[in-house]
mmCIF file of C-alpha atoms in Angstrom:
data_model
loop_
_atom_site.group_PDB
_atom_site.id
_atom_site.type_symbol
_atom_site.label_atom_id
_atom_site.label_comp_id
_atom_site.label_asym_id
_atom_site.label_seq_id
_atom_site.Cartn_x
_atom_site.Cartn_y
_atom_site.Cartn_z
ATOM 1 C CA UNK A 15 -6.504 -14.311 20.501
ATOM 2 C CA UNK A 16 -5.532 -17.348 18.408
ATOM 3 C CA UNK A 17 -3.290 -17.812 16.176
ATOM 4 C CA UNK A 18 -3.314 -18.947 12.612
ATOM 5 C CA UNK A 19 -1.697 -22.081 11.425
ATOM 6 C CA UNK A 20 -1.720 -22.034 7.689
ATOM 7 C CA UNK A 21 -3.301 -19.913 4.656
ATOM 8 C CA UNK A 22 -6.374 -23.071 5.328
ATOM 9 C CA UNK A 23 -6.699 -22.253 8.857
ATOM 10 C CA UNK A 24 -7.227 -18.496 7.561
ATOM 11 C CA UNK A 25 -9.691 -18.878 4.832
ATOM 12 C CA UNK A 26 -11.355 -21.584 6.849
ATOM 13 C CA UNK A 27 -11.861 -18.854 10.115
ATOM 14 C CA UNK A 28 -12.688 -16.392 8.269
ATOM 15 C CA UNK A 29 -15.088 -18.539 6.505
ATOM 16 C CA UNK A 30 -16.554 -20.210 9.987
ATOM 17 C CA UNK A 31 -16.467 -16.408 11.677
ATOM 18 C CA UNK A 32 -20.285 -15.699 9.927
ATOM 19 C CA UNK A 33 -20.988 -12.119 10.400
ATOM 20 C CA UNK A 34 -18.659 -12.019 13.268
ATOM 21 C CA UNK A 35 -15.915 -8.394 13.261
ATOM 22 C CA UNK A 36 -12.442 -10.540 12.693
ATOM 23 C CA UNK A 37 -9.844 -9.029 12.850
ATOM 24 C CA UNK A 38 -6.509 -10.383 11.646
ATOM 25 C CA UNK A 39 -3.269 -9.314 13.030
ATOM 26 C CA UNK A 40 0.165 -9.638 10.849
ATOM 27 C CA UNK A 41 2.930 -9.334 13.703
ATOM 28 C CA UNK A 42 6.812 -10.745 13.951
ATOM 29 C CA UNK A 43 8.032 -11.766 17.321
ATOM 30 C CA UNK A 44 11.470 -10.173 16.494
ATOM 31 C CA UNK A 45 9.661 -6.411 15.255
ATOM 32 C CA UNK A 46 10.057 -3.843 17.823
ATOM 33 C CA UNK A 47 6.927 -2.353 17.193
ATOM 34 C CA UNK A 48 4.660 -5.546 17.277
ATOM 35 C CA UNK A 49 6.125 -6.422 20.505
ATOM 36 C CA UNK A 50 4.940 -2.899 21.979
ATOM 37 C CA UNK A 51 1.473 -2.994 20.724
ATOM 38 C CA UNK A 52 0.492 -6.941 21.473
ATOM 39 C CA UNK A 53 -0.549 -5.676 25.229
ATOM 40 C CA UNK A 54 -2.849 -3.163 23.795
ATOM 41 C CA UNK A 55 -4.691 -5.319 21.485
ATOM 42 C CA UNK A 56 -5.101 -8.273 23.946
ATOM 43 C CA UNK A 57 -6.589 -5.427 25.929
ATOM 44 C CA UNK A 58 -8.558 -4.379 23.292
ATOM 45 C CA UNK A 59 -9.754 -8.395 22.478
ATOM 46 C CA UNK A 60 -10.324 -9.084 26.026
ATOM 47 C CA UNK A 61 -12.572 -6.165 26.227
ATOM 48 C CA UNK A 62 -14.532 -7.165 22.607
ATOM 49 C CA UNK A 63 -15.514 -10.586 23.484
ATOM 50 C CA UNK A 64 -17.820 -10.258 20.036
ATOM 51 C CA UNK A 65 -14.484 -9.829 18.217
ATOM 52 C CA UNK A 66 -12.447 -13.251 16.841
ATOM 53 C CA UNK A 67 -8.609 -12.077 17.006
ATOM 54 C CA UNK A 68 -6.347 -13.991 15.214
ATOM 55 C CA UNK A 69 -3.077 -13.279 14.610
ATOM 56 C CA UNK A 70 -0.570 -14.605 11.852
ATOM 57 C CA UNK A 71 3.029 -14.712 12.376
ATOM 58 C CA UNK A 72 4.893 -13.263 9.624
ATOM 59 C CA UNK A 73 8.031 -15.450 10.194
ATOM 60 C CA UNK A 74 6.143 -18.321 10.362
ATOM 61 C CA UNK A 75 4.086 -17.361 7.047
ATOM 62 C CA UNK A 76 5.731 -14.995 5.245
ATOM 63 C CA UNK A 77 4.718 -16.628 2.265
ATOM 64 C CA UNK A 78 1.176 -16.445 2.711
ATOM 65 C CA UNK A 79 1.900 -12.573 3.898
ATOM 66 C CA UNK A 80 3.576 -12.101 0.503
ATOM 67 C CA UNK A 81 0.600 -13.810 -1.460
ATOM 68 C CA UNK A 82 -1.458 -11.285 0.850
ATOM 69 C CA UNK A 83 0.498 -8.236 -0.097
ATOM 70 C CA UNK A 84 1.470 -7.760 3.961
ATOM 71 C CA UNK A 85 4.640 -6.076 3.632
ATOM 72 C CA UNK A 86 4.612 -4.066 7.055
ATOM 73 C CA UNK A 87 4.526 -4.931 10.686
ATOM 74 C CA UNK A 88 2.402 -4.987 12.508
ATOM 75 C CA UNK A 89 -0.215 -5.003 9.719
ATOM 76 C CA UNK A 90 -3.917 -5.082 10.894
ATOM 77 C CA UNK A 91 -6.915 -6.183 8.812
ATOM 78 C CA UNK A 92 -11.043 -6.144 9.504
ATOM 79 C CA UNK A 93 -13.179 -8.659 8.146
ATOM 80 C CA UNK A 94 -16.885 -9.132 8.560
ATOM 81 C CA UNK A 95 -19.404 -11.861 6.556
ATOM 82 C CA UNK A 96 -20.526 -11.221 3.309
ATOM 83 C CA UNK A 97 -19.050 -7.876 3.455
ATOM 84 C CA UNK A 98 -15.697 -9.419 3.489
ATOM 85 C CA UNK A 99 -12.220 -7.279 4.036
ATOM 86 C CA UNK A 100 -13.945 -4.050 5.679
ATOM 87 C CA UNK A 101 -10.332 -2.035 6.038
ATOM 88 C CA UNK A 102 -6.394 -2.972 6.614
ATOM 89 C CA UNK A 103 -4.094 -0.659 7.970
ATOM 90 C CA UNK A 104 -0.506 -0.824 9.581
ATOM 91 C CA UNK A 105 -0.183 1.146 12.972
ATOM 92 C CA UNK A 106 2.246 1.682 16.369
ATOM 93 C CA UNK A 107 1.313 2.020 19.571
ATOM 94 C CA UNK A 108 1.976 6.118 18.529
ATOM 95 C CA UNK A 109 -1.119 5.676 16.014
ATOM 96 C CA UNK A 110 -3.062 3.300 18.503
ATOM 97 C CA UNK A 111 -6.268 5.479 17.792
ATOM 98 C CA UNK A 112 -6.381 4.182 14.278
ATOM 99 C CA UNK A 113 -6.757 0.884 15.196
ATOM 100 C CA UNK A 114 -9.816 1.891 17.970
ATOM 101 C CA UNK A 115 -11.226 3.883 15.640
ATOM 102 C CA UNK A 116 -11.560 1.054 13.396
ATOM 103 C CA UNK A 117 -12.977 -1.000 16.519
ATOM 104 C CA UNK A 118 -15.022 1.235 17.292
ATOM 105 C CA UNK A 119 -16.516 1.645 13.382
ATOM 106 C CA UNK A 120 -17.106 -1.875 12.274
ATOM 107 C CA UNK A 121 -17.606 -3.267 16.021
ATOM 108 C CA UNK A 122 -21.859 -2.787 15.829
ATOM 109 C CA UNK A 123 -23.673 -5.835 15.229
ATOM 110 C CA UNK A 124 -24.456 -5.942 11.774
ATOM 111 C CA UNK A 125 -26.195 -8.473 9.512
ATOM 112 C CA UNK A 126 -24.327 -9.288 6.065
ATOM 113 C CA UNK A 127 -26.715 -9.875 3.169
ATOM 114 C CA UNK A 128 -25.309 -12.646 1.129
ATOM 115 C CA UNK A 129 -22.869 -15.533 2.467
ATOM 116 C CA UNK A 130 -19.672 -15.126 4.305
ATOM 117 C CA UNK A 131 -16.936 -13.840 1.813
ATOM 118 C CA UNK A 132 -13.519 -13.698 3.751
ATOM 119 C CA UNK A 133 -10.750 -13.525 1.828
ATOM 120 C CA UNK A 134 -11.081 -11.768 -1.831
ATOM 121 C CA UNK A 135 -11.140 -13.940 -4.949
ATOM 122 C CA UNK A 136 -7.394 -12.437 -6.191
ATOM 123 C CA UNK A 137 -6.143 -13.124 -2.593
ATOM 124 C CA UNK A 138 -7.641 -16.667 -2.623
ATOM 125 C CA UNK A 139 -5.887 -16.557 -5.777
ATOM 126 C CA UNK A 140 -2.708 -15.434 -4.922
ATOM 127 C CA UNK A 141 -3.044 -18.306 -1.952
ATOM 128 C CA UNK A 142 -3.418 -21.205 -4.473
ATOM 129 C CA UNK A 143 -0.201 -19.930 -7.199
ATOM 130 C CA UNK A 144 1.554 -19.909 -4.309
ATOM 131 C CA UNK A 145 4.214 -23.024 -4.381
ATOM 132 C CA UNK A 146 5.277 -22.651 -1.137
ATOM 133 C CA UNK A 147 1.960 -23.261 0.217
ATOM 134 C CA UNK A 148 -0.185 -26.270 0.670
ATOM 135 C CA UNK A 149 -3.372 -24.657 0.303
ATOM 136 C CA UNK A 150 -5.355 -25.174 -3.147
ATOM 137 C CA UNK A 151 -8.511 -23.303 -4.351
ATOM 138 C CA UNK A 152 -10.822 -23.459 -7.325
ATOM 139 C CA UNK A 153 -12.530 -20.607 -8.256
ATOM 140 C CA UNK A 154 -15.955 -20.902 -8.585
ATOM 141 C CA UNK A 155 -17.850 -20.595 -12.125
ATOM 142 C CA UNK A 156 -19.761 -17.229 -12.546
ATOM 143 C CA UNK A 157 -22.774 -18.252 -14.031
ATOM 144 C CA UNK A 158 -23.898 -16.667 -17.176
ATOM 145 C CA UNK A 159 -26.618 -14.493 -17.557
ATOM 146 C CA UNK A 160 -28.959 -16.037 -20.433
ATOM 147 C CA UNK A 161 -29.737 -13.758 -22.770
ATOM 148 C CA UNK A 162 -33.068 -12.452 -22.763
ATOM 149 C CA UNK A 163 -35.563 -13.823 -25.727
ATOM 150 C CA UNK A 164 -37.495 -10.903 -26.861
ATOM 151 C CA UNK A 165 -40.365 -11.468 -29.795
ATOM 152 C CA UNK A 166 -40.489 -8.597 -32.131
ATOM 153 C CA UNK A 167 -43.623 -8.607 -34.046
ATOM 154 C CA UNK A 168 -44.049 -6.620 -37.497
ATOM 155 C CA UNK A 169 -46.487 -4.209 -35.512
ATOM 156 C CA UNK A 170 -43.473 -3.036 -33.310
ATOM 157 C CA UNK A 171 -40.506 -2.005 -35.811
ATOM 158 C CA UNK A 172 -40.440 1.914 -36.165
ATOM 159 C CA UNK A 173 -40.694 2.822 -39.877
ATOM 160 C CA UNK A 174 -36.932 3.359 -41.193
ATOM 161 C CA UNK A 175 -37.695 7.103 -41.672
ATOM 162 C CA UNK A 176 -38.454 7.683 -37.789
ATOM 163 C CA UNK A 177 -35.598 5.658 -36.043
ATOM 164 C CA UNK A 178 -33.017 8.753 -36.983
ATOM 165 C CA UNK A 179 -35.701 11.300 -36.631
ATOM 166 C CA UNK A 180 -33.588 13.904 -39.055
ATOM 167 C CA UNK A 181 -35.096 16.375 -41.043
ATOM 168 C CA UNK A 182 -34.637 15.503 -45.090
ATOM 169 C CA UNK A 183 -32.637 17.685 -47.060
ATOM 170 C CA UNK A 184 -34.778 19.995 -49.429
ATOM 171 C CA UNK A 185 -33.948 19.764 -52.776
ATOM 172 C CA UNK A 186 -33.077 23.312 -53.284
ATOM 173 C CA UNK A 187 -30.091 22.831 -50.974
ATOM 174 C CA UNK A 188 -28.663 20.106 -53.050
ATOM 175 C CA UNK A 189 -25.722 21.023 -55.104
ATOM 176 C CA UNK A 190 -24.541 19.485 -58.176
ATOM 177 C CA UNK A 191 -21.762 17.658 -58.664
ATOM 178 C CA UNK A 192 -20.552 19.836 -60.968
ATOM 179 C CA UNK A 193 -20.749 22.747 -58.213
ATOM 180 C CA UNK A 194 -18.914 20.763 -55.850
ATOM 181 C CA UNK A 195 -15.881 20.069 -58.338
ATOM 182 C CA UNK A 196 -15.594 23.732 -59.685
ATOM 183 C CA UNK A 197 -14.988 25.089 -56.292
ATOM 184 C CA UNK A 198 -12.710 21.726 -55.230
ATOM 185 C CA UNK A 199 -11.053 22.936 -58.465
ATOM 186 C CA UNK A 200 -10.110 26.898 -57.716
ATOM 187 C CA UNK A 201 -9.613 26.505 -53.605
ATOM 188 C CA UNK A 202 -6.966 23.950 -54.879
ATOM 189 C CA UNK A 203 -5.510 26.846 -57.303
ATOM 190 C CA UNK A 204 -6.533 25.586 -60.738
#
C-alpha cells in the first residue's frame, strides 16, 4: 500500500496503473474508524497482489479530497483502465463486506477497450480550479465530427405532394367564408 503525495502523484498512478483494479483509499490518521479498518485492508492488499492500493491522507490533502467530493472517512474508491472510476463507497469495519464485495466484483482480470481514463474529466477539473493545489490540467479538444457531404440529385427529391402523404380536402367539404362568419357571428350572440 502506498501512499499518495499530491493530486499529480494521483492522476499520474492512476494513469501508469493500465488495466490494473486500483483502489484508492481516503483515510485520516486521527478518525476512529480508519484506524480500525487499515488492518483489514492491508490484509485484503497483501492477499490481492494484482491490486495497486494507494491511500490518500485526508489531513494531508484535504484539498484535493474537497476538489474530489470525499467528504467521509474512510472513503474507498475502484478504478480500472479505460473503464475509469468503477464504484466509491464509504464503509467500517461493521460494513467490511461492502468493501470485499467490491474486491471480489471488479478483482477478475479484465481488458479495457480504449486508453487508461483514471480520474473523470470534472474531477480533473475540479483538480486544476483548485488554488490550493499545484497541479494544472488542460482539457483536451473533442474533435468535431465533420459533417457529412451528401449529393442530392434532381432524381431523388420526393414530389412536394408525397413528402406529407395527406389526403386533399374534397371540395364539397370546403365551406365558404361566408359560412364560417355567420356561425362565428350567432355562437358569439349576434
Amino acid at each position: 500500500m502506498r501512499e499518495v503525495a499530491s493530486a499529480q502523484d494521483l492522476v499520474e498512478s492512476l494513469w501508469h496503473a493500465g488495466d490494473k483494479l486500483v483502489v484508492v483509499d481516503f483515510f485520516s490518521p486521527g478518525c476512529g474508524g480508519c484506524k480500525a479498518l487499515h488492518p483489514k485492508i492491508c490484509q485484503l492488499a497483501e492477499m490481492n497482489p494484482d491490486v495497486q492500493f494507494l491511500q490518500v491522507n485526508y489531513e494531508e490533502h484535504k484539498s484535493m479530497c474537497y476538489s474530489l467530493n470525499v467528504h467521509v472517512l474512510p472513503f474507498f474508491r475502484f478504478y480500472r483502465g479505460a473503464h475509469g472510476r468503477l464504484c466509491s463507497f464509504s464503509c467500517t469495519n461493521a460494513t467490511i463486506k461492502k468493501f470485499k464485495d467490491a474486491l471480489a466484483k471488479h478483482t477478475p482480470d479484465r481488458c479495457g477497450l480504449g486508453p487508461t481514463k483514471g480520474l473523470e474529466e470534472k474531477e480533473l477539473l475540479a483538480l486544476a480550479a483548485n488554488k490550493d493545489l499545484s497541479f494544472n490540467y488542460t482539457p483536451k479538444p473533442q474533435p468535431m465530427p465533420a459533417p457529412a457531404v451528401e449529393e442530392v440529385g434532381l432524381a431523388e427529391v420526393p414530389p412536394p405532394h408525397s413528402i406529407l402523404n395527406l389526403p386533399l380536402p374534397l371540395p364539397s367539404t370546403l365551406k365558404s367564408t361566408q359560412e364560417i362568419e355567420d356561425k362565428t357571428l350567432v355562437s358569439a350572440g349576434r
